[in-house]
Amino acid sequence: MANLRELSRKDELLTGGHRACAGCGAPVAVRQVLKAVDTPVVVGCATGCLEVTTTIYPYSAWNVPFIHSAFENVAATVSGIEAAYRSLKRQGRIQRDIQFVAFGGDGGTYDIGFQALSGAMERGHDMVYICYDNQAYMNTGIQRSSATPRGAATTTSPAGRVATGGKSQYRKDLTAVMAAHDIPYVAQTTISHWNDLITKVRKAFAVEGPAFVNILAPCRLGWQIDSADSIEICRKAVDTCFWPLYEVENGVWKITVKPKEKKPITEWLRPQGRFRHLFKPGNEKIIEEIQADVDRRWEMLQKRCEVGGAGMMPRE
C-alpha cells in the first residue's frame, strides 16, 4: 500500500509548467503512475492532449527518457524499445533494470491504436500500457470515441434538434477486452482513488510480461465541469458504479473498491454539461436505459469476481 509521506519524497518525473488545462485529469494520472515506479523508466506517448501539452518545443515537462509516437502506434513503439532492451541485456551491454510504459488517450487506445495495443499484449512484451480515458477525442475538438458514454454530447454526437440524446451507442468495455487477452495484469482505476491507482500500477510494473491499466481522467472542457470538480466527479463515477474499480490478476477478477451505497447514475450525469440535455422533458427514457446498462454491467462484474473469471480458468 502506498504511503503519502513516502510518495511526497519521490522525484517529480512529470514537472509543473506544462500547458494542460487546470483540472485536467491526464497529468494527475501520469504523476501518480510515475510515483509508483522505483526503477528507471522509459516513457512512450501517443499524439494527444498529454503529448502536446507537455512537449511544446523547445520545452519538455518530462524528467525521464521520452519518445513521442504517432496517434496509433505507441504500443508498437514501446514494444520495439523493450525488445531492443532485452537484446542489449542478453549481450551484456545493459546491466541495470529498466521499466517501459506507454501512455495513450482513449482515442489512441480504444480506437486508432487498438491494433498496436492488442499486438503488443499478444506478443508478451514486458511493458505497461496506461490509457488515460477522458471519453472523447479532446485534443482535436471533442469528437466522440468508442469510450464516450451513451448520451454524451460531443461535436460529432451533438444534442441538437435532430439527435436530441447525444451519443446513441454505449461505450466499449475496453478493460474487459484487454482481460480477454489473458495477459498477467489488467486493471481499471481513477485519479480520485490515488492509493488504488498506485497499488495497481506497482502490480502492473511488477509482473513479468504485459500489463494494461485503464484510468478514468476527466477533461473539464469536454465534460463541461468546473476545474475544481475533476476529482469529485471521479468519485461519483465509482460510487454510481459507472466506473467500477477492479483488477484481473493472472486471470482472477477482483473488485478493489466496493461502494458502501450504490448511488443512482444521475449523481454522476447531472454535474456534467455534456449530459445537460438528458434532464430536459422527454429524455427520461434515455437516463433509465443508461441506469439499466450500468446495473447490468455491475452485476456481470460481480458475477465474474465471484467465480474468478469470465470463461477463463485462473492461472495456477
CSV table of C-alpha atoms in Angstrom, one decimal:
chain,number,residue,atom,x,y,z
A,1,MET,CA,0.0,0.0,0.0
A,2,ALA,CA,1.3,3.5,-0.9
A,3,ASN,CA,2.2,6.0,1.7
A,4,LEU,CA,1.7,9.7,1.1
A,5,ARG,CA,4.9,10.7,3.0
A,6,GLU,CA,6.9,8.2,1.0
A,7,LEU,CA,5.4,9.4,-2.3
A,8,SER,CA,5.9,13.1,-1.5
A,9,ARG,CA,9.7,12.5,-1.1
A,10,LYS,CA,10.0,10.9,-4.6
A,11,ASP,CA,11.2,13.0,-7.5
A,12,GLU,CA,8.6,14.6,-9.8
A,13,LEU,CA,9.1,12.8,-13.1
A,14,LEU,CA,6.4,15.0,-14.8
A,15,THR,CA,7.1,18.5,-13.7
A,16,GLY,CA,4.9,21.5,-13.3
A,17,GLY,CA,4.9,24.2,-16.0
A,18,HIS,CA,3.2,22.1,-18.7
A,19,ARG,CA,0.3,23.5,-20.7
A,20,ALA,CA,-2.5,21.2,-19.7
A,21,CYS,CA,-5.7,22.9,-18.6
A,22,ALA,CA,-6.4,23.5,-14.9
A,23,GLY,CA,-8.3,20.5,-13.7
A,24,CYS,CA,-7.1,18.2,-16.5
A,25,GLY,CA,-7.1,14.6,-15.3
A,26,ALA,CA,-4.3,13.4,-17.6
A,27,PRO,CA,-1.2,15.0,-15.8
A,28,VAL,CA,-2.7,13.9,-12.5
A,29,ALA,CA,-2.9,10.4,-13.7
A,30,VAL,CA,0.7,10.5,-15.1
A,31,ARG,CA,2.2,11.9,-11.9
A,32,GLN,CA,0.5,9.2,-9.9
A,33,VAL,CA,1.7,6.5,-12.3
A,34,LEU,CA,5.3,7.7,-12.2
A,35,LYS,CA,5.2,7.9,-8.4
A,36,ALA,CA,4.7,4.1,-8.5
A,37,VAL,CA,7.9,3.4,-10.4
A,38,ASP,CA,11.0,2.6,-8.4
A,39,THR,CA,13.4,1.8,-11.3
A,40,PRO,CA,14.5,3.8,-14.3
A,41,VAL,CA,11.6,4.2,-16.7
A,42,VAL,CA,11.3,4.9,-20.4
A,43,VAL,CA,8.1,6.6,-21.5
A,44,GLY,CA,6.3,6.5,-24.8
A,45,CYS,CA,3.4,8.8,-25.6
A,46,ALA,CA,0.9,8.8,-28.4
A,47,THR,CA,-0.2,12.0,-30.0
A,48,GLY,CA,-2.9,13.6,-27.9
A,49,CYS,CA,-3.5,16.1,-25.2
A,50,LEU,CA,-0.9,14.7,-22.9
A,51,GLU,CA,1.8,14.9,-25.5
A,52,VAL,CA,1.1,18.3,-26.9
A,53,THR,CA,0.8,20.0,-23.5
A,54,THR,CA,4.0,18.5,-22.1
A,55,THR,CA,6.4,18.7,-25.0
A,56,ILE,CA,5.9,22.1,-26.6
A,57,TYR,CA,9.2,22.7,-28.4
A,58,PRO,CA,11.8,23.5,-27.1
A,59,TYR,CA,10.5,22.6,-23.7
A,60,SER,CA,9.6,19.3,-22.0
A,61,ALA,CA,7.9,18.6,-18.7
A,62,TRP,CA,9.3,15.0,-18.6
A,63,ASN,CA,12.3,14.2,-16.4
A,64,VAL,CA,12.6,10.7,-17.9
A,65,PRO,CA,13.6,9.4,-21.3
A,66,PHE,CA,10.6,10.2,-23.6
A,67,ILE,CA,9.6,9.3,-27.1
A,68,HIS,CA,6.7,10.7,-29.0
A,69,SER,CA,5.0,8.4,-31.5
A,70,ALA,CA,2.1,8.8,-33.8
A,71,PHE,CA,-1.5,8.6,-32.7
A,72,GLU,CA,-1.9,4.9,-33.5
A,73,ASN,CA,1.3,3.2,-32.6
A,74,VAL,CA,2.7,4.0,-29.1
A,75,ALA,CA,2.2,0.4,-28.1
A,76,ALA,CA,4.2,-0.8,-31.1
A,77,THR,CA,6.9,1.8,-30.4
A,78,VAL,CA,7.4,0.9,-26.8
A,79,SER,CA,7.3,-2.8,-27.6
A,80,GLY,CA,10.1,-2.3,-30.0
A,81,ILE,CA,12.1,-0.4,-27.4
A,82,GLU,CA,11.5,-3.2,-24.9
A,83,ALA,CA,12.6,-5.8,-27.4
A,84,ALA,CA,15.9,-3.8,-28.1
A,85,TYR,CA,16.5,-3.6,-24.4
A,86,ARG,CA,16.1,-7.3,-23.9
A,87,SER,CA,18.6,-7.9,-26.8
A,88,LEU,CA,21.2,-5.5,-25.3
A,89,LYS,CA,20.8,-7.0,-21.9
A,90,ARG,CA,21.4,-10.5,-23.3
A,91,GLN,CA,24.5,-9.1,-25.0
A,92,GLY,CA,25.7,-7.7,-21.7
A,93,ARG,CA,25.6,-4.1,-23.0
A,94,ILE,CA,23.0,-3.1,-20.4
A,95,GLN,CA,23.1,-4.3,-16.8
A,96,ARG,CA,20.5,-2.3,-14.9
A,97,ASP,CA,16.8,-3.0,-14.9
A,98,ILE,CA,14.6,-0.6,-16.8
A,99,GLN,CA,10.8,-0.3,-17.0
A,100,PHE,CA,8.8,0.6,-20.0
A,101,VAL,CA,5.4,2.4,-20.1
A,102,ALA,CA,3.2,3.6,-22.9
A,103,PHE,CA,0.6,6.4,-22.4
A,104,GLY,CA,-2.3,6.9,-24.7
A,105,GLY,CA,-5.7,8.6,-24.5
A,106,ASP,CA,-8.9,6.8,-25.2
A,107,GLY,CA,-8.9,7.7,-28.9
A,108,GLY,CA,-5.4,6.4,-29.3
A,109,THR,CA,-6.2,3.3,-27.3
A,110,TYR,CA,-9.8,2.2,-27.7
A,111,ASP,CA,-9.9,3.1,-31.4
A,112,ILE,CA,-7.0,4.2,-33.6
A,113,GLY,CA,-4.3,2.5,-31.6
A,114,PHE,CA,-6.1,-0.7,-30.7
A,115,GLN,CA,-4.4,-2.9,-33.2
A,116,ALA,CA,-0.9,-1.9,-32.0
A,117,LEU,CA,-2.0,-2.4,-28.4
A,118,SER,CA,-3.6,-5.8,-29.0
A,119,GLY,CA,-0.5,-6.9,-30.9
A,120,ALA,CA,1.9,-5.8,-28.2
A,121,MET,CA,-0.1,-7.6,-25.5
A,122,GLU,CA,-0.4,-10.7,-27.5
A,123,ARG,CA,3.4,-10.8,-28.2
A,124,GLY,CA,4.0,-10.7,-24.5
A,125,HIS,CA,6.3,-7.6,-24.3
A,126,ASP,CA,7.3,-6.7,-20.7
A,127,MET,CA,5.7,-3.3,-20.7
A,128,VAL,CA,2.8,-1.4,-19.1
A,129,TYR,CA,0.2,0.3,-21.2
A,130,ILE,CA,-1.7,3.2,-19.5
A,131,CYS,CA,-4.9,4.6,-21.0
A,132,TYR,CA,-5.9,7.9,-19.6
A,133,ASP,CA,-9.6,7.7,-20.6
A,134,ASN,CA,-11.3,11.1,-20.9
A,135,GLN,CA,-14.0,9.6,-23.1
A,136,ALA,CA,-13.6,11.6,-26.4
A,137,TYR,CA,-11.0,12.9,-28.8
A,138,MET,CA,-10.5,16.0,-26.7
A,139,ASN,CA,-7.3,17.3,-28.4
A,140,THR,CA,-8.9,17.6,-31.8
A,141,GLY,CA,-12.2,19.1,-30.9
A,142,ILE,CA,-14.2,16.8,-28.6
A,143,GLN,CA,-15.3,14.2,-31.1
A,144,ARG,CA,-17.0,11.1,-29.8
A,145,SER,CA,-14.8,7.9,-29.4
A,146,SER,CA,-15.8,4.4,-28.6
A,147,ALA,CA,-15.1,5.3,-25.0
A,148,THR,CA,-17.7,8.0,-25.0
A,149,PRO,CA,-20.7,7.1,-22.8
A,150,ARG,CA,-24.2,6.9,-24.2
A,151,GLY,CA,-26.0,10.2,-24.1
A,152,ALA,CA,-22.9,12.4,-24.0
A,153,ALA,CA,-23.0,15.4,-26.3
A,154,THR,CA,-19.8,15.8,-28.4
A,155,THR,CA,-19.1,17.7,-31.6
A,156,THR,CA,-19.8,14.6,-33.6
A,157,SER,CA,-22.7,13.3,-31.4
A,158,PRO,CA,-24.4,16.7,-30.7
A,159,ALA,CA,-27.5,17.1,-28.6
A,160,GLY,CA,-29.4,19.1,-31.1
A,161,ARG,CA,-32.8,19.2,-32.7
A,162,VAL,CA,-32.3,16.0,-34.7
A,163,ALA,CA,-30.1,13.9,-32.3
A,164,THR,CA,-31.6,15.1,-29.0
A,165,GLY,CA,-30.0,12.3,-27.0
A,166,GLY,CA,-26.3,12.8,-27.7
A,167,LYS,CA,-24.3,9.7,-28.5
A,168,SER,CA,-26.7,6.8,-29.2
A,169,GLN,CA,-24.2,3.9,-28.6
A,170,TYR,CA,-22.9,2.5,-25.3
A,171,ARG,CA,-19.2,2.8,-24.5
A,172,LYS,CA,-16.8,-0.1,-25.3
A,173,ASP,CA,-15.7,-2.0,-22.2
A,174,LEU,CA,-12.0,-2.0,-23.2
A,175,THR,CA,-10.8,-3.2,-19.8
A,176,ALA,CA,-12.8,-6.4,-20.2
A,177,VAL,CA,-11.5,-6.7,-23.8
A,178,MET,CA,-7.9,-6.4,-22.5
A,179,ALA,CA,-8.7,-9.1,-19.8
A,180,ALA,CA,-9.7,-11.4,-22.7
A,181,HIS,CA,-6.1,-11.2,-24.0
A,182,ASP,CA,-5.3,-13.3,-20.9
A,183,ILE,CA,-2.3,-11.1,-20.0
A,184,PRO,CA,-0.8,-11.2,-16.5
A,185,TYR,CA,-2.4,-8.0,-15.2
A,186,VAL,CA,-5.3,-5.8,-16.2
A,187,ALA,CA,-6.9,-3.1,-14.0
A,188,GLN,CA,-9.3,-0.2,-14.0
A,189,THR,CA,-8.9,2.8,-11.7
A,190,THR,CA,-9.2,6.5,-11.5
A,191,ILE,CA,-7.4,9.6,-10.2
A,192,SER,CA,-9.7,10.2,-7.2
A,193,HIS,CA,-8.5,6.9,-5.6
A,194,TRP,CA,-4.8,7.5,-5.6
A,195,ASN,CA,-3.9,4.6,-3.4
A,196,ASP,CA,-5.9,2.2,-5.5
A,197,LEU,CA,-4.2,3.6,-8.6
A,198,ILE,CA,-0.6,3.5,-7.3
A,199,THR,CA,-1.1,0.0,-5.9
A,200,LYS,CA,-2.4,-1.3,-9.3
A,201,VAL,CA,0.4,0.4,-11.2
A,202,ARG,CA,3.0,-1.1,-8.9
A,203,LYS,CA,1.5,-4.5,-9.6
A,204,ALA,CA,1.5,-3.8,-13.3
A,205,PHE,CA,5.2,-3.0,-13.3
A,206,ALA,CA,6.0,-6.0,-11.0
A,207,VAL,CA,4.6,-8.7,-13.3
A,208,GLU,CA,6.7,-10.3,-15.9
A,209,GLY,CA,5.0,-9.6,-19.3
A,210,PRO,CA,2.4,-7.2,-20.5
A,211,ALA,CA,0.0,-5.2,-18.3
A,212,PHE,CA,-2.8,-2.8,-19.0
A,213,VAL,CA,-4.3,-0.1,-16.7
A,214,ASN,CA,-7.3,2.0,-17.7
A,215,ILE,CA,-7.5,5.3,-15.7
A,216,LEU,CA,-10.6,7.5,-15.8
A,217,ALA,CA,-9.2,11.0,-16.2
A,218,PRO,CA,-11.7,13.8,-16.8
A,219,CYS,CA,-11.4,16.6,-19.4
A,220,ARG,CA,-13.0,19.6,-17.9
A,221,LEU,CA,-13.7,21.2,-21.3
A,222,GLY,CA,-15.3,18.1,-22.8
A,223,TRP,CA,-17.1,17.1,-19.7
A,224,GLN,CA,-18.2,20.7,-19.1
A,225,ILE,CA,-17.3,20.7,-15.4
A,226,ASP,CA,-15.6,23.2,-13.2
A,227,SER,CA,-11.8,22.7,-13.0
A,228,ALA,CA,-12.1,22.2,-9.2
A,229,ASP,CA,-14.5,19.3,-9.6
A,230,SER,CA,-12.4,16.8,-11.5
A,231,ILE,CA,-11.6,14.6,-8.5
A,232,GLU,CA,-15.1,14.7,-7.1
A,233,ILE,CA,-16.6,13.7,-10.5
A,234,CYS,CA,-14.3,10.6,-10.5
A,235,ARG,CA,-15.5,9.7,-7.0
A,236,LYS,CA,-19.1,9.9,-8.3
A,237,ALA,CA,-18.2,7.6,-11.2
A,238,VAL,CA,-17.0,5.0,-8.7
A,239,ASP,CA,-20.0,5.5,-6.3
A,240,THR,CA,-22.5,5.1,-9.0
A,241,CYS,CA,-20.7,2.0,-10.4
A,242,PHE,CA,-20.4,3.7,-13.8
A,243,TRP,CA,-16.6,3.1,-13.4
A,244,PRO,CA,-16.1,0.2,-11.0
A,245,LEU,CA,-12.5,-0.3,-9.7
A,246,TYR,CA,-11.3,-3.8,-10.2
A,247,GLU,CA,-8.3,-5.8,-11.4
A,248,VAL,CA,-7.7,-9.1,-13.2
A,249,GLU,CA,-4.5,-10.6,-11.9
A,250,ASN,CA,-3.4,-13.8,-13.6
A,251,GLY,CA,-7.0,-14.5,-14.7
A,252,VAL,CA,-8.6,-13.8,-11.3
A,253,TRP,CA,-11.1,-11.0,-11.2
A,254,LYS,CA,-11.4,-8.8,-8.1
A,255,ILE,CA,-13.3,-5.7,-7.2
A,256,THR,CA,-10.9,-3.5,-5.3
A,257,VAL,CA,-13.3,-0.7,-4.1
A,258,LYS,CA,-16.9,-1.5,-3.5
A,259,PRO,CA,-19.2,1.5,-2.8
A,260,LYS,CA,-20.9,1.4,0.6
A,261,GLU,CA,-24.1,2.5,-1.1
A,262,LYS,CA,-24.5,2.4,-4.8
A,263,LYS,CA,-25.7,5.8,-6.0
A,264,PRO,CA,-28.0,6.5,-8.9
A,265,ILE,CA,-26.3,7.3,-12.2
A,266,THR,CA,-28.0,10.7,-12.2
A,267,GLU,CA,-25.5,11.8,-9.5
A,268,TRP,CA,-22.7,11.3,-12.0
A,269,LEU,CA,-24.6,12.6,-15.0
A,270,ARG,CA,-26.1,15.8,-13.6
A,271,PRO,CA,-22.9,17.8,-12.8
A,272,GLN,CA,-21.6,17.4,-16.3
A,273,GLY,CA,-22.7,19.8,-19.0
A,274,ARG,CA,-22.3,17.2,-21.7
A,275,PHE,CA,-25.3,15.4,-20.2
A,276,ARG,CA,-27.4,18.5,-19.5
A,277,HIS,CA,-29.9,17.8,-22.3
A,278,LEU,CA,-30.8,14.4,-20.8
A,279,PHE,CA,-32.6,16.2,-17.9
A,280,LYS,CA,-34.9,18.0,-20.3
A,281,PRO,CA,-38.5,16.7,-20.5
A,282,GLY,CA,-38.8,13.8,-23.0
A,283,ASN,CA,-35.4,12.3,-22.3
A,284,GLU,CA,-36.2,10.4,-19.1
A,285,LYS,CA,-36.2,7.1,-21.0
A,286,ILE,CA,-32.6,7.6,-22.0
A,287,ILE,CA,-31.5,8.0,-18.4
A,288,GLU,CA,-33.5,4.9,-17.5
A,289,GLU,CA,-31.7,2.9,-20.2
A,290,ILE,CA,-28.3,4.3,-19.1
A,291,GLN,CA,-29.1,3.2,-15.5
A,292,ALA,CA,-30.1,-0.2,-16.7
A,293,ASP,CA,-26.9,-0.6,-18.6
A,294,VAL,CA,-24.8,0.4,-15.6
A,295,ASP,CA,-26.7,-2.1,-13.4
A,296,ARG,CA,-26.2,-4.9,-15.9
A,297,ARG,CA,-22.5,-4.3,-16.2
A,298,TRP,CA,-22.1,-4.0,-12.4
A,299,GLU,CA,-24.0,-7.3,-11.9
A,300,MET,CA,-21.9,-9.0,-14.6
A,301,LEU,CA,-18.7,-7.8,-13.0
A,302,GLN,CA,-19.7,-9.0,-9.5
A,303,LYS,CA,-20.5,-12.5,-11.0
A,304,ARG,CA,-17.1,-12.6,-12.7
A,305,CYS,CA,-15.4,-11.7,-9.4
A,306,GLU,CA,-17.4,-14.4,-7.6
A,307,VAL,CA,-16.2,-17.1,-9.9
A,308,GLY,CA,-12.8,-15.6,-10.5
A,309,GLY,CA,-13.1,-15.2,-14.3
A,310,ALA,CA,-15.4,-14.9,-17.3
A,311,GLY,CA,-15.0,-18.2,-19.1
A,312,MET,CA,-11.3,-18.4,-18.2
A,313,MET,CA,-9.7,-20.5,-15.6
A,314,PRO,CA,-7.5,-18.7,-13.0
A,315,ARG,CA,-3.8,-19.4,-13.6
A,316,GLU,CA,-2.0,-21.6,-11.1
